[in-house]
Coordinates of C-alpha atoms in Angstrom, one line a residue:
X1 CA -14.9 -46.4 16.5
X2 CA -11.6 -45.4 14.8
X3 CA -12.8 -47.8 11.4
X4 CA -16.3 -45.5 11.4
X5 CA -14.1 -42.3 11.7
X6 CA -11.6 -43.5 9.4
X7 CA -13.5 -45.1 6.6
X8 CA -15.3 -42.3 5.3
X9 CA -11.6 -40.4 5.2
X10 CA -10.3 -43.0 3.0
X11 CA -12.9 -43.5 0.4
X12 CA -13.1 -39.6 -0.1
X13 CA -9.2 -40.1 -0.5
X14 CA -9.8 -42.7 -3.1
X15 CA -12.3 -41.0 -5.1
X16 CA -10.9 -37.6 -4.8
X17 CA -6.6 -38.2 -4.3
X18 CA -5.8 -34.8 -5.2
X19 CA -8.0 -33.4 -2.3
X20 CA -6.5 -36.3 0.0
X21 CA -3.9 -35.4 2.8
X22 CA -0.9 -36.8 1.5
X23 CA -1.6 -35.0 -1.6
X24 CA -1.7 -31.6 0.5
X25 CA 1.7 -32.6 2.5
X26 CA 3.9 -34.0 0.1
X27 CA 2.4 -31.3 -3.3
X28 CA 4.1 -32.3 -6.5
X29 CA 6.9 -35.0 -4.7
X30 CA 7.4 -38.1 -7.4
X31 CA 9.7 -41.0 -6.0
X32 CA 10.4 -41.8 -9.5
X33 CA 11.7 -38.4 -10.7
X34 CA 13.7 -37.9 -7.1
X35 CA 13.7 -41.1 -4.9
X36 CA 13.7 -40.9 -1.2
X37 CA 16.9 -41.7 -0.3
X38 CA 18.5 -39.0 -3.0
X39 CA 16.0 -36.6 -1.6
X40 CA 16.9 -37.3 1.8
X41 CA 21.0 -37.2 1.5
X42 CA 20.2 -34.2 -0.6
X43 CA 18.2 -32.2 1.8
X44 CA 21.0 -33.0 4.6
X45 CA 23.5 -32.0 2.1
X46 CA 21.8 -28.9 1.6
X47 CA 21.9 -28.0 6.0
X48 CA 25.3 -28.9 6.4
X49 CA 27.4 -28.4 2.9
X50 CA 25.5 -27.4 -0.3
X51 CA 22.5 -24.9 0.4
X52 CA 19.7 -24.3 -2.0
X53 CA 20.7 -23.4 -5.4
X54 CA 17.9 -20.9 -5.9
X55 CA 18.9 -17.8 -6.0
X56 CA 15.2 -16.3 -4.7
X57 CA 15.4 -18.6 -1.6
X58 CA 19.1 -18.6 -0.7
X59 CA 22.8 -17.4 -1.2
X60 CA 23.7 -20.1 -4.1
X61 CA 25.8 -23.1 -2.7
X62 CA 25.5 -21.8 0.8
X63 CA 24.4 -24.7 3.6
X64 CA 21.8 -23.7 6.3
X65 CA 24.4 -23.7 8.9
X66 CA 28.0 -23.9 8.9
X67 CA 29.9 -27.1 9.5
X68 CA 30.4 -26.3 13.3
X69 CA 27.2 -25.6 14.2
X70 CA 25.7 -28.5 12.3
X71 CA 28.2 -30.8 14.5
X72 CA 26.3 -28.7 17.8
X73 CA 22.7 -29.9 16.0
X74 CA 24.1 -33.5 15.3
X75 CA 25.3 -33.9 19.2
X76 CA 21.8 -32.5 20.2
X77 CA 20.0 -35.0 18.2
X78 CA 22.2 -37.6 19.4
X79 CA 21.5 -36.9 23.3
X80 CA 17.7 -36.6 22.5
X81 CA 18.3 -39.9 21.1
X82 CA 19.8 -41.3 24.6
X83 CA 17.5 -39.5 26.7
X84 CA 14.1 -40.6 24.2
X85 CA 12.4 -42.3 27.8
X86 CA 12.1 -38.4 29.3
X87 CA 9.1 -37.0 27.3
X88 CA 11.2 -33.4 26.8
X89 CA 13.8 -35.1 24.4
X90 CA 11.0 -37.6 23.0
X91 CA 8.5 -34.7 21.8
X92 CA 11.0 -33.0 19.8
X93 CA 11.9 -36.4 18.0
X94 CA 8.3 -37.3 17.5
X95 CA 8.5 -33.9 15.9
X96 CA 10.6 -34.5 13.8
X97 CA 10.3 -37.9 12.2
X98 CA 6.3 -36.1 11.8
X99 CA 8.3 -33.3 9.9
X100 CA 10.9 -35.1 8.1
X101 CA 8.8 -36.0 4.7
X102 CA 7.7 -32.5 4.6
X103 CA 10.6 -30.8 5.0
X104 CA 13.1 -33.5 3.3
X105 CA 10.9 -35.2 0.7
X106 CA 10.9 -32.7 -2.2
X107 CA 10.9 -32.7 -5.9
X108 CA 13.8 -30.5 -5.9
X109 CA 15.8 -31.0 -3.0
X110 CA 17.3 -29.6 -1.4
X111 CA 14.5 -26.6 -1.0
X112 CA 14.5 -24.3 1.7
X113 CA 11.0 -23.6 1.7
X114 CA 10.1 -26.9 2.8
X115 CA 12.7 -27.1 5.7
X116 CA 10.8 -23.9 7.0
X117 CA 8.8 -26.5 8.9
X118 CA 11.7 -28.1 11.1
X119 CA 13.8 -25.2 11.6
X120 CA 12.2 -24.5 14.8
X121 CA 13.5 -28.1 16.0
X122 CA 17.0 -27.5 14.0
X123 CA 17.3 -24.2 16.4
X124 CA 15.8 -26.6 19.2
X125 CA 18.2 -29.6 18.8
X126 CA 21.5 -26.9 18.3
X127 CA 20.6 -25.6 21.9
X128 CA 19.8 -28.6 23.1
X129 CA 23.7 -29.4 21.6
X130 CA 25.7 -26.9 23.3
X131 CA 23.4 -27.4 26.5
X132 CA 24.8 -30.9 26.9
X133 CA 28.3 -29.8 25.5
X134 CA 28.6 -27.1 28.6
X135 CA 27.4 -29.4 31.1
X136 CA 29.7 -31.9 30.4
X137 CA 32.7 -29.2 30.5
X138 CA 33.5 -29.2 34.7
X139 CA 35.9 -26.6 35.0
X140 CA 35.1 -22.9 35.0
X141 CA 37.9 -22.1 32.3
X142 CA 37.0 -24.6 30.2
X143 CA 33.2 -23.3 30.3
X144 CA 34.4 -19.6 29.6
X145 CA 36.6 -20.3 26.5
X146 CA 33.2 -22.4 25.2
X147 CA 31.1 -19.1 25.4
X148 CA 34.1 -17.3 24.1
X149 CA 34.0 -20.2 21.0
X150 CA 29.9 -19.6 20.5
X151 CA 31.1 -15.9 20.1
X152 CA 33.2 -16.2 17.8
X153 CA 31.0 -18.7 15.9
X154 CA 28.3 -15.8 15.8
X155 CA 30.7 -13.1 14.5
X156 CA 32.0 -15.7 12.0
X157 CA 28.4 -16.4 10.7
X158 CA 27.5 -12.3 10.7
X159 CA 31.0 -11.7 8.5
X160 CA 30.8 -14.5 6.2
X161 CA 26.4 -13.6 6.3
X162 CA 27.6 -9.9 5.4
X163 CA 30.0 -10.6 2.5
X164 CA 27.9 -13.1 1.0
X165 CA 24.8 -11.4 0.7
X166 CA 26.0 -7.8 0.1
X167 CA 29.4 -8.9 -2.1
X168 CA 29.2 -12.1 -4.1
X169 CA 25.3 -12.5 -4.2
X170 CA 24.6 -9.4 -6.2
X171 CA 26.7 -10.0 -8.6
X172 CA 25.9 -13.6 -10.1
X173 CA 24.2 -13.8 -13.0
X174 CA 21.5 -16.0 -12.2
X175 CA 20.5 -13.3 -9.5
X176 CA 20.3 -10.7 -12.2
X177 CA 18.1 -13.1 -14.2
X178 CA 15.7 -13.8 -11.4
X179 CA 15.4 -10.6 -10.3
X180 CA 15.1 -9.0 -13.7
X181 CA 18.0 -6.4 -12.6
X182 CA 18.1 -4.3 -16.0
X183 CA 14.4 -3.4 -16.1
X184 CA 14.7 -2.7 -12.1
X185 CA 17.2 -0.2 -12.8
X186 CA 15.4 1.1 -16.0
X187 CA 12.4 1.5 -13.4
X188 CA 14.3 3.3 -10.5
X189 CA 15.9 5.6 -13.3
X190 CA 12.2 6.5 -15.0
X191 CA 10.9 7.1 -11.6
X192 CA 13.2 10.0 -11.2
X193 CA 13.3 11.5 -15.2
X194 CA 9.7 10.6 -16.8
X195 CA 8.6 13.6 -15.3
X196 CA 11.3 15.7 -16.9
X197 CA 12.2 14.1 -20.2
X198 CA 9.9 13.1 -22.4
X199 CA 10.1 8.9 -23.0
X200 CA 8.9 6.1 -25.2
X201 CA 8.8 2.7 -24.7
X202 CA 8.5 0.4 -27.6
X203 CA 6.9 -2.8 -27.1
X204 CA 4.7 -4.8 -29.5
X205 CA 0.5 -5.6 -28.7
X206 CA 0.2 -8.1 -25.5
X207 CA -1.2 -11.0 -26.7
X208 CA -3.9 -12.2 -24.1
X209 CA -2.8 -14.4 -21.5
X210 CA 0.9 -14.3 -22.2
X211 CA 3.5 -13.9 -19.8
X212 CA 4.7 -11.1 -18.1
X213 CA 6.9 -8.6 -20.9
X214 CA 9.6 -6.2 -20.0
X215 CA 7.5 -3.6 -20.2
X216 CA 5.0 -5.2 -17.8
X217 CA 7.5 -5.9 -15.3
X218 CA 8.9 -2.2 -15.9
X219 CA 5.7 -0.9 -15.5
X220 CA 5.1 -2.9 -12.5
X221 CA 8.1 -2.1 -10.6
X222 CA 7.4 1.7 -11.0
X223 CA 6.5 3.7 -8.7
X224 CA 5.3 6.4 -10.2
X225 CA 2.0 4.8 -11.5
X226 CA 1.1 8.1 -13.5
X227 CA 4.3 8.7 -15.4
X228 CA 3.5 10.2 -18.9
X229 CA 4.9 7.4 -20.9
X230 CA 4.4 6.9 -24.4
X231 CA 3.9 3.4 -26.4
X232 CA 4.4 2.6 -30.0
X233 CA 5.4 -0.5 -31.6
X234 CA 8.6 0.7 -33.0
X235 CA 9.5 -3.4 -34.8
X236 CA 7.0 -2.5 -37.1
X237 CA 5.9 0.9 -37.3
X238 CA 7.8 4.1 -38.1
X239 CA 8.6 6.4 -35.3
X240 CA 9.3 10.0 -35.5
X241 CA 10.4 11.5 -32.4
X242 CA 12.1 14.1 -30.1
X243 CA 13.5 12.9 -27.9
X244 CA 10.5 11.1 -27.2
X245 CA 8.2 14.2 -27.4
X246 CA 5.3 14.5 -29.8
X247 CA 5.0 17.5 -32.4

């Protein structure tokens, strides 16, 4: 029964490999270009120590969690590990090694969007961590200066979170680039003068099928969709203006 069911799967994954499964889970993964083993060290690197270095999908050079909470998620792993007979700890490993070439073999590890599959069973194995950390602690003061510690691991992650994101991250240059910062600004500042003062924006004919231009991305971060704006190709033509206004 399982060779009738299966056969026709694997000749149409023959025939047709970029339709086939493994296509669809692993995308545009080469072993050549990033073998498994570098992908893999990589991809744990980028949880515990190095981060993604994209600035769209992460706070360059920061890890997924910090060192101590990654030490929690190891010691979780670790009891599932001893505990794999009782089906609670076995499911999430059978999870995980499921997961695992998703979220770890990528062409440019390590990649945050692909570790968006496990990070429900990161979160699971970091509970299950501090579960069997606080049960092995017997006495009461002991088990109060742990939920003290987890506090103060919070407000740590929340400070170091806040000056990150709102200090260092705004400033770096391959933020601006990705996020096109100059003609953002431009945009915000047109929103609130087109209206008033007359403005032109030079920019050559698109050439069909080209890639987004300045002015596209201006135009598309506007708000004001109506703004009287003018065009003129000022490289080549000869423009005679005041203050953008037309006699």
């Amino acid at each position: 029964l399982m060779m009738i069911v299966a056969m026709p799967y694997a000749i149409s994954s023959l025939r047709l490999s970029d339709l086939s499964g493994a296509a669809r889970v692993f995308g545009d993964y080469n072993a050549i270009r990033n073998p498994p083993l570098k992908a893999l060290g990589e991809s744990l690197s980028g949880i515990l120590f190095a981060g993604d270095k994209n600035p769209a999908r992460n706070l360059p050079g920061r890890p997924l969690v910090d060192l101590v909470s990654g030490l929690l998620l190891l010691t979780g792993v670790l009891v599932a590990i001893l505990n794999a007979r009782k089906p609670r700890y076995f499911l999430p490993l059978i999870f995980a090694l499921a997961l695992a070439p998703v979220a770890f073999l990528t062409l440019n590890s390590p990649d945050f969007r692909a570790l968006t599959a496990v990070l429900p069973l990161l979160a699971l194995f970091f509970g299950l961590g501090i579960s069997a950390l606080y049960r092995s602690l017997l006495a009461a003061a002991a088990r109060r200066l742990l939920r003290v510690g987890l506090l103060a691991l919070l407000v740590f992650n929340l400070v170091w979170l806040w000056r990150d994101l709102f200090g260092v991250w705004p400033g770096l240059d391959t933020v601006t680039d990705t996020y096109h910062t100059r003609v953002a600004q431009l945009a915000h500042y047109l929103d609130r003068t087109a209206g008033d003062i007359p403005t032109l924006v030079c920019e050559a004919q698109s050439a069909p099928g080209r890639a987004l231009s300045s002015t596209d991305l201006l135009l598309l971060m506007m708000n004001r969709k109506q703004a009287p704006l003018r065009f003129a190709d000022c490289g080549t033509g000869l423009v005679l203006l005041n203050g953008g206004g037309i006699r």
